[in-house]
mmCIF file of C-alpha atoms in Angstrom:
data_model
loop_
_atom_site.group_PDB
_atom_site.id
_atom_site.type_symbol
_atom_site.label_atom_id
_atom_site.label_comp_id
_atom_site.label_asym_id
_atom_site.label_seq_id
_atom_site.Cartn_x
_atom_site.Cartn_y
_atom_site.Cartn_z
ATOM 1 C CA MET A 1 -5.708 -14.355 -12.011
ATOM 2 C CA LEU A 2 -2.349 -16.264 -11.400
ATOM 3 C CA LEU A 3 -3.854 -19.398 -13.903
ATOM 4 C CA ASN A 4 -4.908 -16.510 -16.604
ATOM 5 C CA ALA A 5 -1.385 -15.249 -16.188
ATOM 6 C CA GLY A 6 -0.124 -18.589 -17.038
ATOM 7 C CA ALA A 7 1.534 -19.688 -14.064
ATOM 8 C CA GLU A 8 2.406 -23.641 -13.199
ATOM 9 C CA LEU A 9 -0.009 -23.397 -10.005
ATOM 10 C CA THR A 10 0.209 -25.632 -6.756
ATOM 11 C CA GLY A 11 -2.229 -24.890 -3.808
ATOM 12 C CA TYR A 12 -1.065 -25.592 -0.269
ATOM 13 C CA ASP A 13 -4.291 -25.742 2.291
ATOM 14 C CA VAL A 14 -6.050 -27.655 5.141
ATOM 15 C CA SER A 15 -9.019 -28.036 2.854
ATOM 16 C CA THR A 16 -9.061 -28.932 -0.799
ATOM 17 C CA VAL A 17 -12.807 -28.020 -1.425
ATOM 18 C CA GLY A 18 -14.775 -24.946 -1.139
ATOM 19 C CA CYS A 19 -13.871 -21.570 -2.570
ATOM 20 C CA LEU A 20 -12.385 -23.161 -6.023
ATOM 21 C CA ALA A 21 -15.718 -25.144 -6.227
ATOM 22 C CA ALA A 22 -17.664 -21.954 -6.106
ATOM 23 C CA HIS A 23 -15.179 -20.248 -8.466
ATOM 24 C CA GLY A 24 -15.325 -22.961 -11.073
ATOM 25 C CA LEU A 25 -11.996 -23.420 -10.795
ATOM 26 C CA GLU A 26 -12.021 -27.499 -8.808
ATOM 27 C CA GLY A 27 -9.397 -29.547 -10.443
ATOM 28 C CA GLU A 28 -8.040 -26.842 -12.674
ATOM 29 C CA PHE A 29 -4.855 -27.056 -10.338
ATOM 30 C CA THR A 30 -3.112 -29.526 -7.913
ATOM 31 C CA VAL A 31 -3.943 -28.667 -4.522
ATOM 32 C CA ILE A 32 -1.944 -30.784 -1.388
ATOM 33 C CA ASP A 33 -4.018 -31.403 1.613
ATOM 34 C CA GLY A 34 -1.476 -29.647 4.206
ATOM 35 C CA SER A 35 -1.131 -27.288 7.353
ATOM 36 C CA VAL A 36 1.369 -24.866 7.397
ATOM 37 C CA LEU A 37 1.845 -25.967 11.081
ATOM 38 C CA ASP A 38 3.861 -28.873 9.417
ATOM 39 C CA LEU A 39 7.042 -27.624 8.705
ATOM 40 C CA GLU A 40 8.226 -30.859 6.648
ATOM 41 C CA GLY A 41 4.872 -30.758 4.748
ATOM 42 C CA VAL A 42 5.537 -27.461 3.490
ATOM 43 C CA GLN A 43 8.706 -27.973 2.599
ATOM 44 C CA LYS A 44 8.507 -31.210 0.926
ATOM 45 C CA ALA A 45 5.808 -29.502 -0.960
ATOM 46 C CA LEU A 46 7.819 -26.219 -1.755
ATOM 47 C CA LYS A 47 10.883 -28.703 -3.223
ATOM 48 C CA GLN A 48 8.569 -31.576 -4.694
ATOM 49 C CA CYS A 49 6.995 -28.870 -7.113
ATOM 50 C CA ARG A 50 10.110 -26.962 -8.181
ATOM 51 C CA VAL A 51 7.914 -23.754 -6.222
ATOM 52 C CA GLU A 52 9.794 -20.377 -7.024
ATOM 53 C CA VAL A 53 6.907 -18.152 -5.828
ATOM 54 C CA CYS A 54 5.312 -18.543 -2.608
ATOM 55 C CA ILE A 55 2.445 -16.184 -2.164
ATOM 56 C CA HIS A 56 1.454 -17.038 1.634
ATOM 57 C CA LEU A 57 -2.031 -16.586 2.594
ATOM 58 C CA ALA A 58 -2.835 -19.200 5.150
ATOM 59 C CA GLY A 59 -4.156 -17.893 8.381
ATOM 60 C CA GLN A 60 -6.751 -16.747 10.994
ATOM 61 C CA SER A 61 -8.561 -14.057 9.174
ATOM 62 C CA MET A 62 -11.130 -13.464 11.534
ATOM 63 C CA ILE A 63 -10.497 -10.604 14.797
ATOM 64 C CA GLU A 64 -13.313 -12.293 16.530
ATOM 65 C CA GLY A 65 -12.287 -15.813 16.188
ATOM 66 C CA ALA A 66 -8.548 -15.081 17.170
ATOM 67 C CA THR A 67 -10.216 -13.488 20.199
ATOM 68 C CA ALA A 68 -12.056 -16.597 21.149
ATOM 69 C CA ASN A 69 -9.072 -18.984 20.327
ATOM 70 C CA PRO A 70 -5.910 -17.361 20.947
ATOM 71 C CA LEU A 71 -3.434 -19.920 20.837
ATOM 72 C CA LEU A 72 -4.601 -21.166 17.555
ATOM 73 C CA ALA A 73 -4.219 -17.599 16.316
ATOM 74 C CA PHE A 74 -0.868 -17.038 17.652
ATOM 75 C CA GLU A 75 -0.038 -20.925 16.201
ATOM 76 C CA VAL A 76 -1.512 -20.341 12.771
ATOM 77 C CA ASN A 77 -0.425 -16.798 11.862
ATOM 78 C CA ILE A 78 3.108 -16.669 13.716
ATOM 79 C CA ARG A 79 4.263 -20.187 13.947
ATOM 80 C CA GLY A 80 2.600 -20.805 10.782
ATOM 81 C CA THR A 81 4.444 -18.044 8.933
ATOM 82 C CA TRP A 82 7.913 -18.513 10.193
ATOM 83 C CA ASN A 83 7.294 -22.415 9.032
ATOM 84 C CA VAL A 84 6.637 -21.063 5.666
ATOM 85 C CA LEU A 85 9.386 -18.776 5.851
ATOM 86 C CA GLU A 86 11.994 -21.084 6.843
ATOM 87 C CA ALA A 87 10.762 -23.917 4.016
ATOM 88 C CA CYS A 88 11.177 -21.124 1.710
ATOM 89 C CA ARG A 89 14.788 -20.411 3.100
ATOM 90 C CA ARG A 90 15.531 -24.109 2.695
ATOM 91 C CA THR A 91 14.335 -24.554 -0.804
ATOM 92 C CA ASP A 92 16.545 -23.837 -3.534
ATOM 93 C CA SER A 93 14.248 -22.865 -6.310
ATOM 94 C CA ILE A 94 12.266 -20.277 -4.156
ATOM 95 C CA ILE A 95 13.028 -16.728 -6.134
ATOM 96 C CA SER A 96 9.936 -14.484 -4.112
ATOM 97 C CA VAL A 97 8.007 -14.870 -0.998
ATOM 98 C CA ALA A 98 4.626 -12.396 -0.618
ATOM 99 C CA CYS A 99 3.317 -12.834 3.103
ATOM 100 C CA ALA A 100 0.048 -11.158 4.221
ATOM 101 C CA SER A 101 0.327 -8.913 6.770
ATOM 102 C CA SER A 102 -2.850 -6.767 7.571
ATOM 103 C CA ASN A 103 -3.956 -3.431 7.573
ATOM 104 C CA HIS A 104 -5.066 -4.202 11.408
ATOM 105 C CA THR A 105 -1.508 -3.887 12.451
ATOM 106 C CA TYR A 106 -1.355 -0.293 12.815
ATOM 107 C CA GLY A 107 -4.091 0.249 15.504
ATOM 108 C CA PRO A 108 -4.559 3.754 16.805
ATOM 109 C CA GLN A 109 -2.530 6.747 14.886
ATOM 110 C CA GLU A 110 -1.429 10.030 15.727
ATOM 111 C CA SER A 111 -1.661 11.297 12.230
ATOM 112 C CA SER A 112 -3.042 9.982 8.721
ATOM 113 C CA PRO A 113 -2.609 8.512 6.180
ATOM 114 C CA PHE A 114 -0.855 5.716 8.139
ATOM 115 C CA ARG A 115 2.572 4.983 6.157
ATOM 116 C CA GLU A 116 4.565 1.832 6.360
ATOM 117 C CA GLU A 117 7.059 3.127 8.827
ATOM 118 C CA PHE A 118 4.755 4.162 11.722
ATOM 119 C CA PRO A 119 4.153 2.051 14.352
ATOM 120 C CA LEU A 120 2.354 -1.029 14.943
ATOM 121 C CA ASN A 121 0.221 -0.338 17.606
ATOM 122 C CA GLN A 122 -2.678 -2.967 17.573
ATOM 123 C CA LEU A 123 -2.565 -5.282 20.543
ATOM 124 C CA ASP A 124 -5.698 -7.281 19.966
ATOM 125 C CA ILE A 125 -5.172 -11.091 19.339
ATOM 126 C CA TYR A 126 -5.381 -10.815 15.678
ATOM 127 C CA GLY A 127 -3.628 -7.663 15.183
ATOM 128 C CA ALA A 128 -0.521 -8.549 17.356
ATOM 129 C CA SER A 129 -0.459 -12.001 15.503
ATOM 130 C CA LYS A 130 -0.322 -10.537 12.336
ATOM 131 C CA ALA A 131 1.904 -7.915 13.338
ATOM 132 C CA CYS A 132 4.362 -10.607 14.146
ATOM 133 C CA ALA A 133 4.399 -12.403 10.929
ATOM 134 C CA ASP A 134 4.914 -9.027 9.163
ATOM 135 C CA ILE A 135 8.314 -8.676 11.406
ATOM 136 C CA LEU A 136 9.007 -12.367 10.653
ATOM 137 C CA ALA A 137 8.507 -11.784 6.896
ATOM 138 C CA ARG A 138 10.922 -8.563 7.185
ATOM 139 C CA SER A 139 13.656 -10.402 9.145
ATOM 140 C CA TYR A 140 13.893 -13.575 7.061
ATOM 141 C CA ALA A 141 14.538 -10.927 4.568
ATOM 142 C CA HIS A 142 17.000 -9.106 6.564
ATOM 143 C CA GLU A 143 18.993 -12.149 8.158
ATOM 144 C CA PHE A 144 19.199 -14.881 5.297
ATOM 145 C CA ASP A 145 18.615 -12.257 2.056
ATOM 146 C CA LEU A 146 15.510 -13.999 1.288
ATOM 147 C CA PRO A 147 13.441 -12.276 -0.958
ATOM 148 C CA ALA A 148 10.239 -11.487 1.172
ATOM 149 C CA VAL A 149 7.863 -8.848 1.519
ATOM 150 C CA ALA A 150 4.977 -8.097 3.859
ATOM 151 C CA VAL A 151 1.541 -6.946 2.385
ATOM 152 C CA ARG A 152 -0.415 -4.871 4.537
ATOM 153 C CA ASN A 153 -3.626 -5.116 2.420
ATOM 154 C CA THR A 154 -6.754 -3.185 3.445
ATOM 155 C CA ASN A 155 -10.395 -5.086 3.870
ATOM 156 C CA SER A 156 -10.796 -6.805 0.618
ATOM 157 C CA TYR A 157 -14.388 -7.507 -0.767
ATOM 158 C CA GLY A 158 -15.882 -9.388 -3.844
ATOM 159 C CA GLY A 159 -17.981 -12.282 -5.289
ATOM 160 C CA GLY A 160 -17.192 -15.782 -3.372
ATOM 161 C CA ASP A 161 -16.834 -14.456 -0.049
ATOM 162 C CA PRO A 162 -16.830 -17.119 2.384
ATOM 163 C CA HIS A 163 -17.068 -14.583 5.343
ATOM 164 C CA THR A 164 -20.720 -13.774 4.724
ATOM 165 C CA SER A 165 -20.626 -11.987 8.180
ATOM 166 C CA HIS A 166 -18.530 -9.694 6.385
ATOM 167 C CA LEU A 167 -20.333 -5.893 5.906
ATOM 168 C CA VAL A 168 -20.214 -6.033 2.144
ATOM 169 C CA THR A 169 -21.167 -9.299 1.541
ATOM 170 C CA GLY A 170 -23.786 -9.531 4.164
ATOM 171 C CA SER A 171 -25.348 -6.374 2.964
ATOM 172 C CA VAL A 172 -25.276 -8.053 -0.473
ATOM 173 C CA LEU A 173 -27.076 -10.741 0.557
ATOM 174 C CA ALA A 174 -29.505 -8.937 2.636
ATOM 175 C CA LEU A 175 -30.482 -7.198 -0.363
ATOM 176 C CA LEU A 176 -30.917 -10.008 -3.083
ATOM 177 C CA ASN A 177 -32.808 -11.633 -0.171
ATOM 178 C CA ASP A 178 -34.862 -8.313 -0.085
ATOM 179 C CA GLU A 179 -34.048 -7.669 3.157
ATOM 180 C CA ARG A 180 -32.451 -4.543 4.642
ATOM 181 C CA PRO A 181 -28.765 -4.548 5.629
ATOM 182 C CA ILE A 182 -27.581 -4.812 9.128
ATOM 183 C CA ILE A 183 -25.198 -2.663 10.447
ATOM 184 C CA ARG A 184 -23.936 -4.046 13.827
ATOM 185 C CA SER A 185 -22.039 -0.782 14.925
ATOM 186 C CA ASP A 186 -23.266 2.974 14.818
ATOM 187 C CA GLY A 187 -22.156 3.424 11.314
ATOM 188 C CA SER A 188 -19.191 5.492 12.313
ATOM 189 C CA PRO A 189 -16.452 3.442 11.676
ATOM 190 C CA ILE A 190 -13.910 4.713 8.886
ATOM 191 C CA LYS A 191 -12.255 2.199 6.933
ATOM 192 C CA ALA A 192 -11.058 1.545 3.260
ATOM 193 C CA TYR A 193 -12.403 -1.092 1.184
ATOM 194 C CA LEU A 194 -10.750 -2.829 -1.610
ATOM 195 C CA HIS A 195 -12.032 -5.343 -4.579
ATOM 196 C CA ALA A 196 -10.373 -8.411 -4.151
ATOM 197 C CA GLU A 197 -8.863 -8.158 -8.037
ATOM 198 C CA ASP A 198 -6.880 -5.167 -6.913
ATOM 199 C CA THR A 199 -5.749 -6.629 -3.885
ATOM 200 C CA MET A 200 -4.572 -9.571 -5.738
ATOM 201 C CA ALA A 201 -2.936 -7.677 -8.538
ATOM 202 C CA ALA A 202 -0.771 -6.127 -5.798
ATOM 203 C CA TYR A 203 0.218 -9.192 -4.503
ATOM 204 C CA MET A 204 1.199 -10.839 -7.739
ATOM 205 C CA LEU A 205 3.259 -7.190 -8.228
ATOM 206 C CA LEU A 206 4.676 -7.612 -4.870
ATOM 207 C CA ALA A 207 5.815 -11.330 -5.924
ATOM 208 C CA GLU A 208 7.083 -10.450 -8.936
ATOM 209 C CA HIS A 209 9.469 -7.930 -7.642
ATOM 210 C CA ALA A 210 9.830 -9.111 -4.257
ATOM 211 C CA GLY A 211 13.762 -10.013 -5.069
ATOM 212 C CA ARG A 212 14.573 -6.002 -5.666
ATOM 213 C CA GLU A 213 16.427 -3.909 -3.261
ATOM 214 C CA GLU A 214 13.439 -1.318 -2.623
ATOM 215 C CA VAL A 215 10.819 -4.218 -2.237
ATOM 216 C CA LYS A 216 12.786 -6.997 -0.386
ATOM 217 C CA GLY A 217 12.394 -7.185 3.190
ATOM 218 C CA ARG A 218 9.901 -4.094 3.191
ATOM 219 C CA ALA A 219 6.194 -3.591 4.494
ATOM 220 C CA PHE A 220 3.642 -2.151 1.561
ATOM 221 C CA ASN A 221 0.212 -1.170 2.136
ATOM 222 C CA VAL A 222 -2.150 -1.893 -0.476
ATOM 223 C CA ALA A 223 -5.234 0.094 -0.071
ATOM 224 C CA PRO A 224 -7.687 2.498 -2.356
ATOM 225 C CA ASP A 225 -7.359 6.072 -2.202
ATOM 226 C CA GLU A 226 -9.779 7.265 0.233
ATOM 227 C CA PRO A 227 -11.283 5.241 3.161
ATOM 228 C CA ILE A 228 -15.097 5.450 3.945
ATOM 229 C CA SER A 229 -17.635 5.227 7.123
ATOM 230 C CA VAL A 230 -19.862 1.852 7.438
ATOM 231 C CA HIS A 231 -22.909 4.003 6.812
ATOM 232 C CA ASP A 232 -21.788 5.473 3.597
ATOM 233 C CA LEU A 233 -20.592 2.379 2.209
ATOM 234 C CA VAL A 234 -23.903 0.122 3.136
ATOM 235 C CA LYS A 235 -25.627 3.290 1.449
ATOM 236 C CA THR A 236 -23.492 2.868 -1.519
ATOM 237 C CA ILE A 237 -24.356 -0.791 -1.662
ATOM 238 C CA ILE A 238 -27.916 0.267 -1.695
ATOM 239 C CA ARG A 239 -27.799 2.593 -4.341
ATOM 240 C CA VAL A 240 -25.650 0.114 -6.742
ATOM 241 C CA SER A 241 -28.171 -2.667 -5.997
ATOM 242 C CA GLY A 242 -30.876 -0.474 -7.356
ATOM 243 C CA LYS A 243 -33.261 -1.107 -3.967
ATOM 244 C CA GLU A 244 -33.108 2.043 -2.319
ATOM 245 C CA HIS A 245 -36.669 1.036 -0.778
ATOM 246 C CA LEU A 246 -34.273 -0.971 1.377
ATOM 247 C CA GLN A 247 -32.667 1.143 4.184
ATOM 248 C CA PRO A 248 -30.014 0.154 6.377
ATOM 249 C CA VAL A 249 -31.155 -1.141 10.045
ATOM 250 C CA VAL A 250 -28.216 0.471 12.546
ATOM 251 C CA GLN A 251 -28.474 -1.823 15.298
ATOM 252 C CA GLY A 252 -25.589 -0.133 17.406
ATOM 253 C CA THR A 253 -25.245 -3.402 19.244
ATOM 254 C CA ASP A 254 -21.312 -3.290 18.495
ATOM 255 C CA LEU A 255 -19.790 -0.508 19.729
ATOM 256 C CA SER A 256 -16.127 -1.704 20.004
ATOM 257 C CA GLN A 257 -14.934 0.450 16.959
ATOM 258 C CA LYS A 258 -16.943 3.668 17.346
ATOM 259 C CA ASP A 259 -15.531 6.437 15.921
ATOM 260 C CA PHE A 260 -12.860 4.040 14.310
ATOM 261 C CA PHE A 261 -10.707 5.870 11.859
ATOM 262 C CA GLU A 262 -8.226 4.209 9.780
ATOM 263 C CA HIS A 263 -6.592 5.436 6.282
ATOM 264 C CA LEU A 264 -3.406 3.787 4.815
ATOM 265 C CA SER A 265 -1.145 5.174 2.463
ATOM 266 C CA ASN A 266 -0.681 3.777 -0.924
ATOM 267 C CA GLU A 267 1.889 6.512 -1.978
ATOM 268 C CA LYS A 268 4.795 3.758 -1.687
ATOM 269 C CA ILE A 269 3.435 0.933 -3.684
ATOM 270 C CA LYS A 270 2.449 3.442 -6.355
ATOM 271 C CA ARG A 271 5.877 5.430 -6.569
ATOM 272 C CA VAL A 272 8.155 2.116 -6.160
ATOM 273 C CA LEU A 273 5.766 -0.309 -8.506
ATOM 274 C CA GLY A 274 3.299 2.022 -10.301
ATOM 275 C CA TRP A 275 -0.029 0.139 -8.890
ATOM 276 C CA GLU A 276 -2.947 1.787 -9.277
ATOM 277 C CA PRO A 277 -6.706 0.265 -8.187
ATOM 278 C CA GLN A 278 -8.615 -0.506 -11.553
ATOM 279 C CA PHE A 279 -11.759 -0.354 -9.633
ATOM 280 C CA GLY A 280 -13.965 2.536 -8.223
ATOM 281 C CA LEU A 281 -15.717 1.770 -4.796
ATOM 282 C CA GLU A 282 -18.930 1.981 -6.509
ATOM 283 C CA GLU A 283 -17.857 0.027 -10.078
ATOM 284 C CA GLY A 284 -16.449 -2.648 -7.550
ATOM 285 C CA LEU A 285 -19.329 -2.897 -5.967
ATOM 286 C CA GLN A 286 -21.605 -3.154 -9.042
ATOM 287 C CA LYS A 287 -19.448 -5.764 -9.980
ATOM 288 C CA THR A 288 -19.588 -7.662 -6.857
ATOM 289 C CA PHE A 289 -23.568 -7.225 -6.607
ATOM 290 C CA ALA A 290 -23.529 -8.547 -10.096
ATOM 291 C CA TRP A 291 -21.412 -11.866 -9.280
ATOM 292 C CA TYR A 292 -23.752 -12.774 -6.006
ATOM 293 C CA GLU A 293 -27.203 -12.065 -8.234
ATOM 294 C CA LYS A 294 -25.401 -14.583 -10.844
ATOM 295 C CA HIS A 295 -24.375 -17.406 -8.602
ATOM 296 C CA GLY A 296 -27.454 -17.397 -6.259
ATOM 297 C CA LEU A 297 -26.919 -19.192 -2.700
ATOM 298 C CA GLY A 298 -25.624 -22.296 -3.874
ATOM 299 C CA TRP A 299 -22.228 -21.310 -3.792
ATOM 300 C CA ILE A 300 -22.581 -20.630 0.247
ATOM 301 C CA ASP A 301 -22.590 -24.724 0.969
ATOM 302 C CA GLN A 302 -19.642 -25.010 -1.544
ATOM 303 C CA VAL A 303 -17.308 -22.721 0.297
ATOM 304 C CA HIS A 304 -18.623 -23.632 3.745
ATOM 305 C CA VAL A 305 -18.225 -27.467 2.948
#
């Protein structure tokens, strides 16, 4: 999307292969091999490339992975974020920084939908690490006038997802293999799901306007209008696939989120920046299913290189 918008793009990642190849973008722009844990490396990359807009997406993004290795999650999500922010602060060309926070930071709330001023109550390792990253982004804006914004996006889905265990991706792959999708929970958790193109459009919009007083140093939810239960989501995926004979298997082996409820308000980003999702859930799932149907299974080996 950035390339299509005419951006002069540079990536910075611990891996220079994988998802780009899966999306046909390998070699389309420079990717520097480096870690956000290397402050000098981040700063060197920003300065050498005269970066103006930094979209910080690096992190430990799996809840289970964070629990299994909490020190690494804290290192990457917290120290990695302050390294990026500090490097941006030292780089004269920077005019905007958009930092990935998470819907998961909210945790249990007394009312809904969850607005940006609600407390960040989630205390598992992943949620705590992302809450710290969220506060760091807003702190650098407050303390140093850095044009930074924290982006609390909800669950994203779409083609080429390297996390094949994610509910949407796993269900689509099962259906393409003529297998019944598996629901590891009891189907009761209620969350929101947003097509990745809508998520990224919000990041680009927030990055574009991060210097505005009503955006700088603030957090913004990025979510569709309504959440959906896991059971109803999988049923919708089955419907768009046209394979309604393959009904889900509800295992109920993971009840850690039984009766979980999460509903983020998107009123603020709509009001301040005019953002609206371009894909309804069914349309987004149709687009996603078509991507996997077209690309087969070869892309999996690419993203896991």
